[in-house]
Coordinates of C-alpha atoms in Angstrom, one line a residue:
M407 CA 2.3 41.5 -24.4
G408 CA 0.2 43.3 -21.8
V409 CA -2.5 42.5 -19.4
K410 CA -5.4 40.6 -20.8
T411 CA -8.8 40.6 -19.0
F412 CA -10.6 37.2 -19.8
A413 CA -13.9 35.7 -18.2
A414 CA -14.5 31.9 -17.6
I415 CA -18.1 30.8 -17.3
D416 CA -19.1 27.3 -15.8
V417 CA -22.7 26.2 -16.6
G418 CA -22.6 23.5 -14.0
S419 CA -25.1 20.9 -13.0
Y420 CA -25.9 22.9 -9.7
E421 CA -24.4 26.4 -10.2
L422 CA -23.7 29.0 -12.9
S423 CA -20.3 30.4 -12.0
M424 CA -18.2 33.2 -13.7
K425 CA -14.4 34.2 -13.0
I426 CA -12.7 37.3 -14.1
F427 CA -9.0 36.9 -14.5
E428 CA -6.4 39.5 -15.6
I429 CA -3.8 37.3 -17.4
S430 CA -0.1 38.6 -18.2
P431 CA 3.2 36.9 -18.4
K432 CA 4.2 38.5 -15.2
D433 CA 1.6 37.8 -12.6
K434 CA 0.1 34.6 -14.9
L435 CA -3.6 34.3 -13.7
R436 CA -4.9 36.7 -11.3
E437 CA -8.3 36.2 -10.2
I438 CA -10.1 39.6 -9.8
D439 CA -14.0 38.8 -9.3
H440 CA -16.0 35.5 -8.7
I441 CA -19.6 35.6 -9.6
R442 CA -21.8 32.9 -8.6
H443 CA -25.7 32.0 -9.0
R444 CA -27.1 28.8 -7.5
I445 CA -29.2 27.1 -10.5
D446 CA -30.2 23.4 -10.2
L447 CA -29.8 22.3 -13.9
G448 CA -28.8 18.7 -13.2
T449 CA -31.9 17.4 -11.4
E450 CA -34.1 18.2 -14.5
T451 CA -31.5 16.9 -17.1
Y452 CA -30.7 13.7 -15.2
T453 CA -34.4 12.8 -14.4
T454 CA -36.2 14.1 -17.6
G455 CA -33.4 14.6 -20.2
K456 CA -34.7 18.3 -20.3
L457 CA -34.7 21.5 -18.9
S458 CA -38.0 23.0 -18.3
H459 CA -39.0 26.8 -19.8
G460 CA -38.6 28.2 -16.2
K461 CA -35.0 27.2 -15.8
V462 CA -34.0 28.2 -19.5
D463 CA -35.4 31.6 -18.9
E464 CA -33.6 31.9 -15.5
L465 CA -30.5 30.7 -17.2
C466 CA -30.7 33.4 -20.0
R467 CA -31.5 36.1 -17.5
V468 CA -28.2 35.4 -15.5
L469 CA -26.2 35.0 -18.6
C470 CA -27.4 38.5 -19.7
E471 CA -26.2 39.9 -16.3
Y472 CA -23.0 37.9 -16.7
G473 CA -22.6 39.6 -19.9
D474 CA -23.1 43.1 -18.5
I475 CA -20.5 42.5 -15.8
M476 CA -18.0 41.4 -18.6
K477 CA -18.6 44.8 -20.3
S478 CA -18.1 46.6 -17.0
Y479 CA -14.7 44.9 -16.6
R480 CA -13.9 45.3 -20.2
V481 CA -13.3 41.7 -21.0
S482 CA -11.5 41.2 -24.2
D483 CA -12.4 37.4 -24.5
Y484 CA -14.5 34.9 -23.0
K485 CA -15.0 31.2 -22.8
A486 CA -18.1 29.4 -21.6
Y487 CA -18.6 25.7 -21.0
G488 CA -21.5 23.4 -20.2
T489 CA -20.8 20.0 -18.4
S490 CA -22.7 17.2 -17.6
A491 CA -26.2 18.9 -16.9
I492 CA -26.0 20.1 -20.6
R493 CA -24.0 17.0 -22.0
E494 CA -27.1 14.9 -20.8
M495 CA -29.9 17.1 -22.5
E496 CA -31.9 15.6 -25.2
N497 CA -32.4 18.6 -27.1
R498 CA -29.0 20.1 -26.2
E499 CA -28.4 21.9 -29.5
I500 CA -31.8 23.7 -29.8
V501 CA -31.6 25.2 -26.1
L502 CA -27.7 26.1 -26.6
E503 CA -28.8 27.9 -29.9
Q504 CA -31.9 29.5 -28.0
I505 CA -29.4 30.8 -25.2
K506 CA -26.9 32.3 -27.7
M507 CA -29.8 34.2 -29.7
R508 CA -31.1 35.5 -26.2
T509 CA -28.0 36.4 -24.7
G510 CA -25.3 36.5 -27.1
I511 CA -23.1 34.2 -25.1
H512 CA -22.1 31.0 -26.9
I513 CA -21.8 27.9 -24.7
D514 CA -19.5 25.0 -25.8
M515 CA -20.1 21.7 -24.4
L516 CA -17.3 19.7 -22.6
S517 CA -17.1 15.8 -22.8
N518 CA -16.5 14.1 -19.3
S519 CA -12.9 13.7 -20.1
E520 CA -12.3 17.4 -21.2
Q521 CA -14.1 18.6 -18.2
R522 CA -12.0 16.4 -15.7
F523 CA -8.9 17.5 -17.7
L524 CA -9.6 21.2 -17.1
D525 CA -10.3 20.4 -13.5
Y526 CA -7.0 18.7 -13.2
K527 CA -5.4 21.7 -15.1
S528 CA -7.0 24.0 -12.5
I529 CA -5.0 22.0 -9.7
A530 CA -1.9 22.2 -11.8
S531 CA -2.2 26.2 -12.1
K532 CA -1.0 26.1 -8.3
G533 CA 2.4 25.2 -9.5
E534 CA 5.0 23.5 -7.1
S535 CA 2.3 22.2 -4.8
F536 CA 0.7 20.0 -7.4
N537 CA 4.1 19.0 -9.1
G538 CA 5.5 17.9 -5.7
L539 CA 2.3 15.8 -4.6
I540 CA 2.3 13.7 -7.9
S541 CA 5.7 12.5 -7.8
K542 CA 4.4 10.3 -5.3
G543 CA 1.1 8.0 -5.3
T544 CA -1.7 10.8 -5.4
A545 CA -5.3 10.2 -6.2
I546 CA -7.4 13.2 -7.5
I547 CA -10.9 12.9 -6.2
D548 CA -13.3 15.3 -8.5
I549 CA -16.7 15.3 -7.2
G550 CA -19.2 16.4 -9.9
G551 CA -23.0 16.7 -9.8
G552 CA -23.7 13.6 -12.2
S553 CA -20.5 11.6 -11.4
L554 CA -17.3 11.2 -9.5
Q555 CA -13.7 11.0 -11.2
V556 CA -10.9 9.1 -9.7
S557 CA -7.2 9.9 -11.4
L558 CA -4.3 8.0 -10.2
F559 CA -0.9 9.4 -10.3
D560 CA 2.6 7.8 -9.5
K561 CA 6.1 9.2 -10.0
D562 CA 4.7 12.2 -12.1
S563 CA 2.7 9.7 -14.4
L564 CA -1.0 9.4 -14.8
V565 CA -1.7 5.7 -14.2
T566 CA -5.4 5.5 -14.9
T567 CA -8.4 7.7 -14.4
Q568 CA -12.1 6.2 -14.0
N569 CA -15.4 7.9 -13.8
V570 CA -17.8 6.4 -11.4
R571 CA -21.7 7.4 -11.4
L572 CA -21.6 8.8 -7.9
G573 CA -22.5 12.6 -8.4
I574 CA -23.8 14.5 -5.5
L575 CA -27.1 15.5 -7.1
L576 CA -27.6 11.9 -8.1
I577 CA -27.1 10.7 -4.2
R578 CA -29.3 13.8 -3.2
E579 CA -32.2 12.5 -5.7
H580 CA -32.0 9.2 -3.6
L581 CA -32.0 10.8 -0.3
L582 CA -35.2 12.9 -1.2
K583 CA -37.0 9.8 -1.9
L584 CA -35.8 7.9 0.8
K585 CA -36.5 10.7 3.2
P586 CA -34.1 9.6 6.0
K587 CA -33.3 11.4 9.3
Q588 CA -30.1 13.2 9.4
S589 CA -28.3 10.6 11.6
Q590 CA -29.0 8.2 9.0
Y591 CA -27.4 10.2 6.2
A592 CA -24.0 9.1 6.4
E593 CA -24.9 5.3 6.6
I594 CA -27.3 5.4 3.5
I595 CA -24.8 7.3 1.5
E596 CA -22.1 4.6 2.3
E597 CA -24.5 2.3 1.4
L598 CA -25.2 3.9 -2.0
S599 CA -21.5 4.5 -3.0
G600 CA -20.0 1.3 -1.3
G601 CA -20.5 -1.2 -4.2
Q602 CA -18.9 0.9 -7.1
I603 CA -16.0 2.0 -4.5
E604 CA -15.4 -1.6 -3.7
V605 CA -15.1 -2.4 -7.4
L606 CA -12.9 0.6 -8.2
E607 CA -10.6 -0.7 -5.3
K608 CA -10.6 -4.2 -6.8
L609 CA -9.9 -3.1 -10.4
Y610 CA -7.6 -0.1 -10.0
L611 CA -6.6 0.6 -6.4
K612 CA -5.3 -2.9 -5.3
N613 CA -1.7 -2.9 -4.4
R614 CA -1.1 0.6 -5.3
K615 CA 0.3 2.9 -2.5
I616 CA -1.5 6.2 -2.3
E617 CA 0.0 8.6 0.0
N618 CA -2.2 11.8 -1.0
I619 CA -5.5 12.9 -2.0
I620 CA -6.5 15.9 -3.9
V621 CA -10.1 17.0 -3.6
V622 CA -11.9 18.9 -6.3
D623 CA -15.4 20.2 -5.4
E624 CA -17.3 23.0 -4.5
Y625 CA -18.7 22.2 -0.9
I626 CA -15.8 20.8 1.2
S627 CA -13.5 23.6 0.0
N628 CA -15.9 26.5 0.7
A629 CA -16.8 24.9 4.2
M630 CA -13.3 24.4 5.0
A631 CA -12.2 27.7 3.7
K632 CA -14.9 29.3 6.4
K633 CA -13.5 27.4 9.2
D634 CA -9.9 28.3 8.3
R635 CA -8.3 29.8 5.2
N636 CA -5.1 28.1 5.5
Y637 CA -6.6 24.6 5.0
L638 CA -6.9 25.5 1.2
E639 CA -3.3 27.0 1.0
H640 CA -1.6 23.7 2.6
Y641 CA -1.9 19.9 3.0
I642 CA -3.8 18.8 5.9
D643 CA -3.4 15.5 7.7
K644 CA -6.3 12.8 7.6
D645 CA -7.1 13.4 11.4
T646 CA -7.7 17.0 10.8
Y647 CA -10.0 16.4 7.8
L648 CA -11.9 13.5 10.1
N649 CA -12.3 15.9 13.0
F650 CA -13.9 18.6 10.7
V651 CA -16.3 16.1 9.2
R652 CA -17.4 14.8 12.7
E653 CA -18.0 18.3 13.7
I654 CA -20.3 19.1 11.0
R655 CA -21.8 15.5 11.3
E656 CA -22.9 16.5 15.0
C657 CA -24.8 19.5 14.3
S658 CA -28.2 19.8 13.0
L659 CA -28.4 21.3 9.6
T660 CA -29.8 24.7 11.2
E661 CA -26.5 25.0 13.6
M662 CA -24.4 23.7 10.7
G663 CA -26.0 26.4 8.3
K664 CA -25.3 29.2 10.8
Y665 CA -21.8 27.8 11.4
L666 CA -20.7 27.5 8.0
Q667 CA -23.0 30.4 6.5
M668 CA -24.3 28.1 3.8
P669 CA -27.8 27.5 2.9
E670 CA -29.6 24.0 3.7
E671 CA -29.7 22.9 0.2
S672 CA -25.9 23.2 -0.2
L673 CA -25.1 21.6 3.3
V674 CA -26.9 18.3 2.2
L675 CA -24.4 18.3 -0.9
L676 CA -21.7 19.1 1.5
F677 CA -22.6 16.1 3.6
I678 CA -22.7 13.9 0.5
S679 CA -19.2 15.2 -0.6
S680 CA -17.8 14.5 2.7
V681 CA -19.0 11.0 3.2
L682 CA -17.5 10.3 -0.2
V683 CA -14.2 11.9 0.6
T684 CA -14.0 9.7 3.9
K685 CA -15.0 6.4 2.2
L686 CA -12.1 7.3 -0.2
L687 CA -9.7 7.8 2.4
Q688 CA -10.4 4.9 4.3
T689 CA -10.3 2.8 1.1
T690 CA -6.9 4.3 -0.2
G691 CA -5.2 4.6 3.2
A692 CA -3.8 7.9 2.1
D693 CA -2.4 10.0 5.1
R694 CA -2.6 13.7 3.5
L695 CA -5.2 15.7 1.9
W696 CA -5.1 19.0 -0.4
I697 CA -8.1 20.8 -1.0
P698 CA -7.1 23.7 -3.0
G699 CA -10.6 25.3 -3.5
V700 CA -10.1 25.5 -7.5
T701 CA -12.9 25.3 -9.9
L702 CA -13.5 24.7 -13.5
C703 CA -13.2 28.2 -14.2
D704 CA -9.5 28.3 -13.0
G705 CA -8.9 25.5 -15.7
I706 CA -10.6 27.3 -18.2
G707 CA -8.4 30.3 -17.4
Y708 CA -5.3 28.3 -17.2
E709 CA -6.1 26.8 -20.8
Y710 CA -6.7 30.1 -22.3
A711 CA -3.5 31.6 -20.9
E712 CA -1.8 28.5 -22.4
K713 CA -3.3 28.2 -25.6
N714 CA -2.6 32.1 -26.3
K715 CA 1.1 31.7 -25.3
I716 CA 0.7 34.3 -22.4
Y717 CA 2.6 32.1 -20.3
F718 CA 3.7 28.4 -20.5
A719 CA 2.8 25.4 -18.3
T720 CA 5.6 24.0 -16.4
H721 CA 3.7 20.3 -16.5
D722 CA 3.7 18.2 -19.5
F723 CA 0.0 17.4 -20.0
E724 CA 0.4 15.7 -23.5
K725 CA 2.6 13.3 -21.2
D726 CA -0.1 12.7 -19.1
I727 CA -2.4 11.6 -22.0
I728 CA 0.3 9.3 -23.6
D729 CA 0.9 7.7 -20.0
C730 CA -2.9 7.1 -19.5
T731 CA -3.0 5.5 -22.9
Q732 CA -0.1 3.4 -22.6
N733 CA -1.6 2.2 -19.2
I734 CA -4.8 1.3 -20.9
S735 CA -2.7 -0.8 -23.8
K736 CA -1.1 -2.6 -20.8
R737 CA -4.4 -3.4 -19.3
Y738 CA -5.4 -5.3 -22.3
M739 CA -1.8 -7.1 -22.8
G740 CA -0.9 -4.6 -25.7
S741 CA 2.7 -5.0 -27.0
K742 CA 4.5 -2.1 -25.5
K743 CA 7.7 -2.6 -27.7
R744 CA 5.5 -2.8 -30.9
G745 CA 3.5 0.0 -29.9
E746 CA 6.5 2.3 -29.6
T747 CA 7.8 0.7 -32.8
L748 CA 4.7 1.8 -34.7
E749 CA 4.5 5.3 -33.1
K750 CA 7.8 6.0 -34.3
I751 CA 7.3 5.0 -37.7
A752 CA 3.9 6.7 -38.0
L753 CA 5.2 10.0 -36.6
T754 CA 8.2 9.9 -39.1
V755 CA 5.8 9.3 -42.0
F756 CA 3.5 12.0 -40.5
D757 CA 6.2 14.6 -40.0
S758 CA 7.5 14.1 -43.5
M759 CA 3.9 14.4 -45.1
K760 CA 2.8 17.8 -43.7
K761 CA 2.4 19.4 -46.9
A762 CA 0.1 16.6 -48.1
H763 CA -2.1 15.8 -45.3
G764 CA -2.6 19.4 -44.0
L765 CA -3.1 18.2 -40.2
G766 CA -1.7 19.7 -37.0
K767 CA -0.5 19.0 -33.8
R768 CA -3.5 17.7 -32.3
E769 CA -4.0 15.1 -35.1
R770 CA -0.5 14.0 -34.5
L771 CA -1.4 13.2 -30.8
L772 CA -4.4 11.1 -32.0
L773 CA -2.0 9.1 -34.5
R774 CA 0.2 8.6 -31.5
L775 CA -2.8 7.1 -29.6
A776 CA -3.8 4.9 -32.3
A777 CA -0.2 3.3 -32.6
L778 CA -0.2 2.5 -29.0
L779 CA -3.7 1.1 -28.8
H780 CA -3.4 -0.8 -32.2
D781 CA -3.4 -4.2 -30.9
C782 CA -5.5 -3.7 -27.8
G783 CA -8.7 -5.8 -29.3
K784 CA -6.3 -8.9 -29.5
Y785 CA -7.4 -9.5 -25.6
I786 CA -10.9 -10.0 -26.7
S787 CA -10.6 -11.5 -30.2
M788 CA -7.5 -12.7 -32.2
I789 CA -9.8 -12.8 -35.2
N790 CA -11.8 -9.4 -34.9
V791 CA -9.0 -7.3 -33.6
G792 CA -10.2 -4.1 -35.2
E793 CA -13.7 -4.6 -34.1
A794 CA -12.6 -5.4 -30.6
S795 CA -10.0 -2.8 -30.3
Y796 CA -12.9 -0.1 -31.4
E797 CA -15.1 -1.2 -28.8
I798 CA -12.3 -1.1 -26.0
V799 CA -11.4 2.2 -27.2
M800 CA -14.9 3.9 -27.3
S801 CA -15.6 2.0 -23.9
T802 CA -12.4 3.6 -22.1
E803 CA -12.0 7.1 -21.1
I804 CA -8.9 8.7 -22.0
I805 CA -8.6 11.9 -20.2
G806 CA -7.5 15.0 -21.9
I807 CA -9.2 14.3 -25.4
S808 CA -12.9 14.9 -26.3
H809 CA -15.5 12.2 -27.3
A810 CA -15.0 12.9 -31.0
E811 CA -11.3 12.8 -30.8
R812 CA -11.7 9.4 -29.1
E813 CA -14.1 8.4 -32.0
I814 CA -11.2 9.2 -34.4
V815 CA -8.5 7.0 -32.7
A816 CA -11.2 4.1 -32.2
N817 CA -11.8 4.2 -35.9
V818 CA -8.1 4.6 -37.1
V819 CA -7.5 1.4 -34.8
R820 CA -10.4 -0.5 -36.5
Y821 CA -9.8 0.4 -40.1
N822 CA -6.1 -0.6 -39.7
Y823 CA -7.5 -3.9 -39.6
R824 CA -10.4 -3.9 -42.2
D825 CA -11.5 -2.2 -45.4
F826 CA -12.4 1.5 -44.8
D827 CA -16.0 2.3 -45.1
Y828 CA -16.4 5.0 -47.7
Y829 CA -20.0 5.2 -46.9
H830 CA -19.7 5.4 -43.1
D831 CA -22.6 4.4 -41.1
G832 CA -22.8 7.4 -39.2
R833 CA -22.7 5.5 -36.1
S834 CA -19.1 6.1 -35.5
I835 CA -17.7 9.1 -37.5
A836 CA -19.5 12.4 -36.6
D837 CA -18.9 14.8 -39.6
K838 CA -16.9 15.3 -42.8
H839 CA -13.9 16.8 -41.0
S840 CA -13.6 13.8 -38.6
Y841 CA -14.1 11.4 -41.5
L842 CA -11.2 12.9 -43.5
V843 CA -8.8 12.9 -40.3
V844 CA -9.6 9.1 -39.7
A845 CA -9.0 8.3 -43.6
K846 CA -5.7 10.1 -43.4
L847 CA -4.3 8.7 -40.1
T848 CA -5.5 5.2 -41.2
A849 CA -3.4 5.5 -44.2
I850 CA -0.4 6.6 -42.3
L851 CA -0.9 3.9 -39.6
R852 CA -1.1 1.1 -42.3
V853 CA 2.1 2.1 -43.9
A854 CA 3.8 2.1 -40.4
T855 CA 2.2 -1.5 -39.8
G856 CA 3.2 -2.7 -43.2
L857 CA 6.9 -1.6 -42.2
D858 CA 6.7 -3.8 -38.9
R859 CA 4.7 -6.9 -40.8
S860 CA 6.5 -9.5 -38.9
H861 CA 6.4 -7.8 -35.6
K862 CA 10.1 -8.3 -35.0
E863 CA 11.1 -4.5 -34.9
K864 CA 13.7 -4.9 -37.8
F865 CA 14.0 -1.2 -38.6
R866 CA 16.4 0.6 -35.9
D867 CA 16.3 3.7 -38.1
I868 CA 14.1 4.9 -40.8
T869 CA 14.0 8.1 -42.6
A870 CA 11.0 9.4 -45.0
L871 CA 11.3 12.1 -47.7
L872 CA 8.3 13.2 -49.6
K873 CA 9.8 13.8 -53.1
D874 CA 7.4 14.6 -56.2
R875 CA 4.8 12.0 -55.8
Q876 CA 6.7 9.5 -53.7
L877 CA 7.3 9.0 -50.1
V878 CA 10.6 7.4 -49.8
L879 CA 11.2 5.3 -46.9
T880 CA 14.9 4.6 -46.3
V881 CA 15.6 1.9 -43.8
N882 CA 18.8 0.9 -41.7
T883 CA 18.7 -2.9 -40.8
P884 CA 20.6 -6.0 -40.9
Y885 CA 17.8 -8.0 -41.0
D886 CA 16.2 -9.5 -44.1
I887 CA 13.3 -7.4 -45.0
T888 CA 11.8 -9.8 -47.8
V889 CA 8.5 -10.0 -46.1
E890 CA 8.0 -6.3 -45.4
K891 CA 8.8 -5.4 -49.0
G892 CA 6.8 -8.3 -50.4
L893 CA 3.6 -7.5 -48.7
F894 CA 4.0 -3.8 -48.3
S895 CA 2.0 -2.9 -51.5
S896 CA -1.3 -4.1 -50.0
K897 CA -0.9 -1.6 -47.0
A898 CA 0.6 1.1 -49.1
A899 CA -2.5 1.0 -51.7
F900 CA -4.8 2.9 -49.3
F901 CA -2.1 5.4 -48.6
E902 CA -1.7 6.1 -52.2
E903 CA -5.5 6.7 -52.8
I904 CA -5.7 8.8 -50.1
F905 CA -2.6 11.5 -50.7
E906 CA -1.8 10.4 -54.3
V907 CA 1.5 9.6 -53.1
T908 CA 3.4 6.1 -53.4
P909 CA 5.5 5.2 -50.6
V910 CA 8.6 3.3 -51.8
I911 CA 11.0 1.3 -49.3
K912 CA 14.6 1.7 -49.8
R913 CA 17.4 -0.2 -48.0
K914 CA 20.2 2.2 -46.8
R915 CA 23.4 1.7 -48.6
G916 CA 26.3 -0.4 -47.0
I917 CA 23.6 -2.4 -45.3

């Protein structure tokens, strides 16, 4: 495969950014241009829920210019994403349709977990630097306009990820209302953020050794690159960072603007970011920082190259999603052993039924997540396990899957314990496709649950074979399976209804 030219567009909260990449198996992802336009969408949508006509006009004008730039580079494909400012628009679909009609550019919306996952992929695109850091306790601090995301890694595993409502645009709005002197900025920002960071520490950071922090933001990376480009290429120690912060705090905004060649409105956002990172440095006790200067556009390009098999990732991102889900289950006292047993049985059934269910790799992943989270609701209620599990999954972010996919997982867990809602209430299943995926995955999970009814993991080995209109489940176990066989029909009935296939348990000969 030859060189492919690709454009990644980020319709962000405070900037419209486009990167042009050349993608090839040899050179991987090579940036050839980066175009940026300052446009504050977040302040309007966070405060009013809508964009003014003037902002929509400006957005369309710049996107048309971006379209011309793409033509000049002979871009063969592009991807445009909107983030929190687009997500929080009340009339989002109407505005996005207007933009498409006026500019020819289609903008997809990213959920918070999808956006942060792409930011995370943008760091991973740096290869060995990223893989080396996350082998030890590492926190990724992803600072956005509407919120801040903290993701914790240890021993190459994603331990947890939490979203905190500490976006730099939101904090800036508070500063504009309070009208403090510049000398008061740091103290006020710490007061505004301190409570939420303390809760984050108590619930998720306590007793964790964090040696490294990776910062993803627009302003600290730009400012540090202007001081010394090497800051983006290598780790820096805590003292180097704190000295840099001290330097900019001691300058007036005018002096700082000349020194860093940045407009005053950007300097306030830089100040907010620097205080947040300093506070998290103190909270975590980390000794090293890496500020790679990557943006969401890098993650978009990386994912495009990966999906089109132009080159292959060296990091296992699906494992991160599974690790994160297992840690959610652990938090709510879920049974790890039973979750893994159900996962194994469910995947065996799923893989044997490919011709019957027509689902793909992504749905298989969602089934794995549902199996691992099947009993998390018991932490809240032993009676209403399904409903409690649904609420936990919907209230807990799983990095790497979209909001719609999280709804599918939550409903599969929910309907594993209660009658399926054929006339779904509309609050939890977005569309027909999702509805059918929920039905199919629920049917498979129920069969897996039926095969482990006693919770004793009796089946060491199980195979599944689809033959005619039967799914023959051959089990290898020395234990008595009277309970499983006797009560299996109640779990198998829904499976038969969905697929018109009857699951049958057979015991391996010689057992």
